[in-house]
Amino acid sequence: MSGNQSAQLEIYNRYYKAMYNTSFRIVKNSFLAEDIMQDSFLLAFTKLEELKDTKIFGPWLKRIVINNSIYHYKKSSKIQKVPLDDVLYKVEDTFDGVDSTHEYTNQKAKNVLNTLKTLKDNYRIALTLNLIEGYDYDEISKIMNITNANCRTTISRAKESLRQKLQLKVAQ
């Protein structure tokens, strides 16, 4: 696969949307997420010989994207603070020509994702990694460079904060 352009293009086409979405949820910037995603693919293709089992390419690539996204997020957050309200959050419609049940479910998902972006940064990142990306506490603690106990506490508090904010929206 290394050096084979058609195979690389096929891999890119298979994974690029998911990797873009993963990066975007962390960095909150469409252009930066696109750059990170492309840089991550380039890095993965140049380091492909280091991958022992090609069956785990997807998770391996996702780990590269997440690490790059967190690195860029931390780097850019030191430079500039952008209010979360100024950030557009893209949610792709997963249902085309859906009935009202799917539209209601899709609207609820958008509501949860929009509320998620209003959480404190460490809460948002921890919940994204846990609930959306599927990482366990050990993996998240390593990615975020925090203790396992701190990771569990952060996720628990983030879930409670999200729950409270969603209940406030319902009450309004």
Short mmCIF file of C-alpha atoms in Angstrom, two decimals:
data_model
loop_
_atom_site.label_atom_id
_atom_site.label_comp_id
_atom_site.label_asym_id
_atom_site.label_seq_id
_atom_site.Cartn_x
_atom_site.Cartn_y
_atom_site.Cartn_z
CA MET A 1 0.00 0.00 0.00
CA SER A 2 2.91 2.35 0.73
CA GLY A 3 3.75 4.24 -2.47
CA ASN A 4 0.74 2.93 -4.38
CA GLN A 5 -1.17 6.08 -5.30
CA SER A 6 -4.42 4.37 -6.29
CA ALA A 7 -4.49 2.43 -3.00
CA GLN A 8 -3.74 5.63 -1.09
CA LEU A 9 -6.54 7.44 -2.92
CA GLU A 10 -8.96 4.63 -2.10
CA ILE A 11 -7.94 4.76 1.59
CA TYR A 12 -8.29 8.55 1.57
CA ASN A 13 -11.76 8.37 0.05
CA ARG A 14 -12.81 5.76 2.60
CA TYR A 15 -11.67 7.70 5.69
CA TYR A 16 -11.49 11.42 4.90
CA LYS A 17 -15.01 12.42 6.04
CA ALA A 18 -14.71 10.65 9.38
CA MET A 19 -11.22 12.04 9.99
CA TYR A 20 -12.32 15.57 9.05
CA ASN A 21 -15.29 15.33 11.45
CA THR A 22 -13.04 13.99 14.21
CA SER A 23 -10.63 16.88 13.80
CA PHE A 24 -13.37 19.49 13.42
CA ARG A 25 -15.02 18.47 16.70
CA ILE A 26 -11.73 19.18 18.47
CA VAL A 27 -10.32 22.26 16.72
CA LYS A 28 -13.69 23.91 15.87
CA ASN A 29 -12.31 25.38 12.64
CA SER A 30 -13.20 23.98 9.24
CA PHE A 31 -10.03 25.08 7.45
CA LEU A 32 -7.74 23.93 10.25
CA ALA A 33 -9.56 20.59 10.46
CA GLU A 34 -9.07 20.11 6.71
CA ASP A 35 -5.34 20.86 7.02
CA ILE A 36 -4.94 18.57 10.02
CA MET A 37 -6.79 15.78 8.26
CA GLN A 38 -4.60 16.05 5.15
CA ASP A 39 -1.38 16.33 7.20
CA SER A 40 -2.45 13.26 9.17
CA PHE A 41 -2.98 11.26 5.98
CA LEU A 42 0.44 12.30 4.71
CA LEU A 43 2.05 11.30 7.99
CA ALA A 44 0.20 7.99 8.02
CA PHE A 45 1.22 7.17 4.46
CA THR A 46 4.88 7.98 5.16
CA LYS A 47 4.87 5.93 8.40
CA LEU A 48 2.84 3.04 6.99
CA GLU A 49 5.71 0.58 7.21
CA GLU A 50 5.70 1.07 11.00
CA LEU A 51 2.13 -0.24 11.21
CA LYS A 52 2.42 -3.92 12.10
CA ASP A 53 -1.21 -4.89 11.40
CA THR A 54 -2.92 -3.15 8.46
CA LYS A 55 -6.30 -4.24 9.83
CA ILE A 56 -6.01 -1.51 12.47
CA PHE A 57 -5.26 1.26 9.96
CA GLY A 58 -8.52 3.13 10.74
CA PRO A 59 -8.01 3.36 14.51
CA TRP A 60 -4.32 4.13 13.98
CA LEU A 61 -5.17 6.97 11.58
CA LYS A 62 -7.85 8.28 13.96
CA ARG A 63 -5.27 8.39 16.77
CA ILE A 64 -2.94 10.42 14.52
CA VAL A 65 -5.78 12.83 13.65
CA ILE A 66 -6.81 13.24 17.30
CA ASN A 67 -3.24 13.82 18.48
CA ASN A 68 -2.65 16.38 15.70
CA SER A 69 -5.98 18.07 16.41
CA ILE A 70 -5.33 18.38 20.14
CA TYR A 71 -1.81 19.68 19.45
CA HIS A 72 -3.13 22.35 17.04
CA TYR A 73 -6.05 23.20 19.32
CA LYS A 74 -3.74 23.81 22.28
CA LYS A 75 -1.36 25.77 20.08
CA SER A 76 -4.09 28.00 18.63
CA SER A 77 -5.89 28.47 21.95
CA LYS A 78 -2.72 29.99 23.38
CA ILE A 79 -2.61 32.45 20.50
CA GLN A 80 -6.27 33.46 20.27
CA LYS A 81 -9.44 32.89 22.22
CA VAL A 82 -12.53 32.61 20.06
CA PRO A 83 -15.91 32.65 21.78
CA LEU A 84 -17.72 29.38 21.23
CA ASP A 85 -20.78 31.29 19.99
CA ASP A 86 -18.72 32.50 17.02
CA VAL A 87 -17.95 28.99 15.89
CA LEU A 88 -20.22 27.33 13.37
CA TYR A 89 -20.71 23.68 14.14
CA LYS A 90 -21.24 21.53 11.09
CA VAL A 91 -23.42 18.50 11.53
CA GLU A 92 -23.85 16.42 8.42
CA ASP A 93 -27.36 15.23 7.73
CA THR A 94 -27.21 11.48 7.87
CA PHE A 95 -30.73 10.97 6.57
CA ASP A 96 -31.86 11.99 3.09
CA GLY A 97 -35.60 12.15 2.49
CA VAL A 98 -36.46 11.06 6.02
CA ASP A 99 -39.76 10.80 7.80
CA SER A 100 -40.68 12.94 10.81
CA THR A 101 -39.28 10.41 13.32
CA HIS A 102 -35.83 10.61 11.79
CA GLU A 103 -36.08 14.38 11.50
CA TYR A 104 -36.95 14.58 15.21
CA THR A 105 -34.03 12.28 16.09
CA ASN A 106 -31.70 14.27 13.87
CA GLN A 107 -32.86 17.53 15.47
CA LYS A 108 -32.24 16.08 18.94
CA ALA A 109 -28.74 15.02 17.89
CA LYS A 110 -28.02 18.51 16.55
CA ASN A 111 -29.30 19.99 19.81
CA VAL A 112 -26.97 17.75 21.84
CA LEU A 113 -23.99 18.56 19.61
CA ASN A 114 -24.72 22.29 19.73
CA THR A 115 -25.00 22.14 23.51
CA LEU A 116 -21.79 20.09 23.69
CA LYS A 117 -19.87 22.91 22.01
CA THR A 118 -20.88 25.30 24.82
CA LEU A 119 -19.13 23.21 27.48
CA LYS A 120 -15.71 24.13 28.88
CA ASP A 121 -12.99 23.02 26.48
CA ASN A 122 -11.68 20.13 28.59
CA TYR A 123 -15.25 18.86 29.10
CA ARG A 124 -16.03 19.13 25.38
CA ILE A 125 -12.87 17.34 24.33
CA ALA A 126 -13.23 14.59 26.94
CA LEU A 127 -16.87 13.93 26.02
CA THR A 128 -16.10 14.00 22.30
CA LEU A 129 -13.34 11.44 22.74
CA ASN A 130 -15.50 9.26 25.00
CA LEU A 131 -19.00 9.43 23.56
CA ILE A 132 -18.40 10.23 19.91
CA GLU A 133 -14.99 8.73 19.17
CA GLY A 134 -15.41 5.76 21.52
CA TYR A 135 -12.17 6.01 23.48
CA ASP A 136 -12.04 4.50 26.96
CA TYR A 137 -10.82 6.29 30.09
CA ASP A 138 -7.25 4.97 29.83
CA GLU A 139 -6.91 6.16 26.24
CA ILE A 140 -8.44 9.56 27.00
CA SER A 141 -6.20 10.09 30.02
CA LYS A 142 -3.15 9.44 27.83
CA ILE A 143 -4.40 11.66 25.00
CA MET A 144 -5.27 14.54 27.34
CA ASN A 145 -2.23 13.94 29.55
CA ILE A 146 -4.25 13.64 32.77
CA THR A 147 -4.55 10.92 35.40
CA ASN A 148 -7.13 8.17 35.00
CA ALA A 149 -8.99 9.41 38.10
CA ASN A 150 -9.00 12.97 36.75
CA CYS A 151 -10.28 11.65 33.42
CA ARG A 152 -13.19 9.85 35.08
CA THR A 153 -14.03 12.92 37.15
CA THR A 154 -13.82 15.22 34.12
CA ILE A 155 -16.11 13.01 32.03
CA SER A 156 -18.58 12.63 34.88
CA ARG A 157 -18.70 16.39 35.44
CA ALA A 158 -18.90 17.03 31.70
CA LYS A 159 -21.88 14.68 31.37
CA GLU A 160 -23.61 16.38 34.29
CA SER A 161 -22.93 19.84 32.83
CA LEU A 162 -24.26 18.71 29.44
CA ARG A 163 -27.33 17.20 31.09
CA GLN A 164 -28.05 20.42 33.00
CA LYS A 165 -27.65 22.60 29.92
CA LEU A 166 -29.95 20.33 27.90
CA GLN A 167 -32.57 20.44 30.66
CA LEU A 168 -32.39 24.25 30.67
CA LYS A 169 -33.01 24.30 26.91
CA VAL A 170 -36.03 22.01 27.32
CA ALA A 171 -37.43 24.18 30.09
CA GLN A 172 -37.19 27.34 27.95
#
